[in-house]
């Protein structure tokens, strides 16, 4: 099982952590919501929990809880710009369908 991160995403997370002044990495998780069933959660982590899996990429720790890892295995976290929009992108090979707005997905 693995989670990877592009250089662009790692650079963006590093800059957020530096500006924030503390934290050990970023948590990638899923929650039940939206019209397709699940949505991604991305948040800063101050402490790693005992049941967390930690994946280090490009010098950044990506922390995933055991439940979410089942849905996120093989995911690449990316960061990019499209026109005037910019943000993190989740390249998840497990996704079978997404909603029209792109906010939620199903496995």
XYZ file of C-alpha atoms in Angstrom, residues 2-5 25-31 39-45 52-53 55 61-69 71-78 88-92 105:
44
model
C 1.340 3.425 -0.892
C 0.446 7.081 -1.255
C 2.676 9.307 -3.396
C 3.013 13.038 -3.898
C 2.885 16.636 7.742
C -0.471 16.476 6.029
C -3.319 14.016 6.581
C -5.126 12.546 3.577
C -8.437 10.896 4.454
C -11.935 10.235 3.146
C -15.300 11.048 4.673
C -15.003 13.135 -0.374
C -11.323 13.774 0.276
C -10.111 15.432 3.466
C -6.738 17.189 3.544
C -5.541 18.721 6.828
C -2.346 19.479 8.704
C -1.147 17.045 11.359
C -1.763 5.923 11.138
C 0.325 4.909 8.143
C 4.320 7.819 3.627
C 4.968 13.152 5.395
C 1.536 12.069 4.183
C -0.408 10.527 7.062
C -3.374 8.221 6.406
C -5.629 6.501 8.941
C -6.265 2.762 8.546
C -9.900 3.130 7.364
C -9.068 5.718 4.690
C -6.069 3.756 3.399
C -9.916 3.748 -0.319
C -6.723 5.705 -1.010
C -4.168 2.980 -1.763
C -2.214 3.975 -4.868
C -3.350 7.619 -4.809
C -1.039 10.383 -5.976
C -1.535 13.826 -4.448
C -0.808 16.528 -7.024
C -4.714 19.892 -4.899
C -5.729 17.035 -7.169
C -6.240 13.443 -6.122
C -5.213 10.880 -8.732
C -6.898 7.850 -7.183
C -16.500 10.022 -5.640
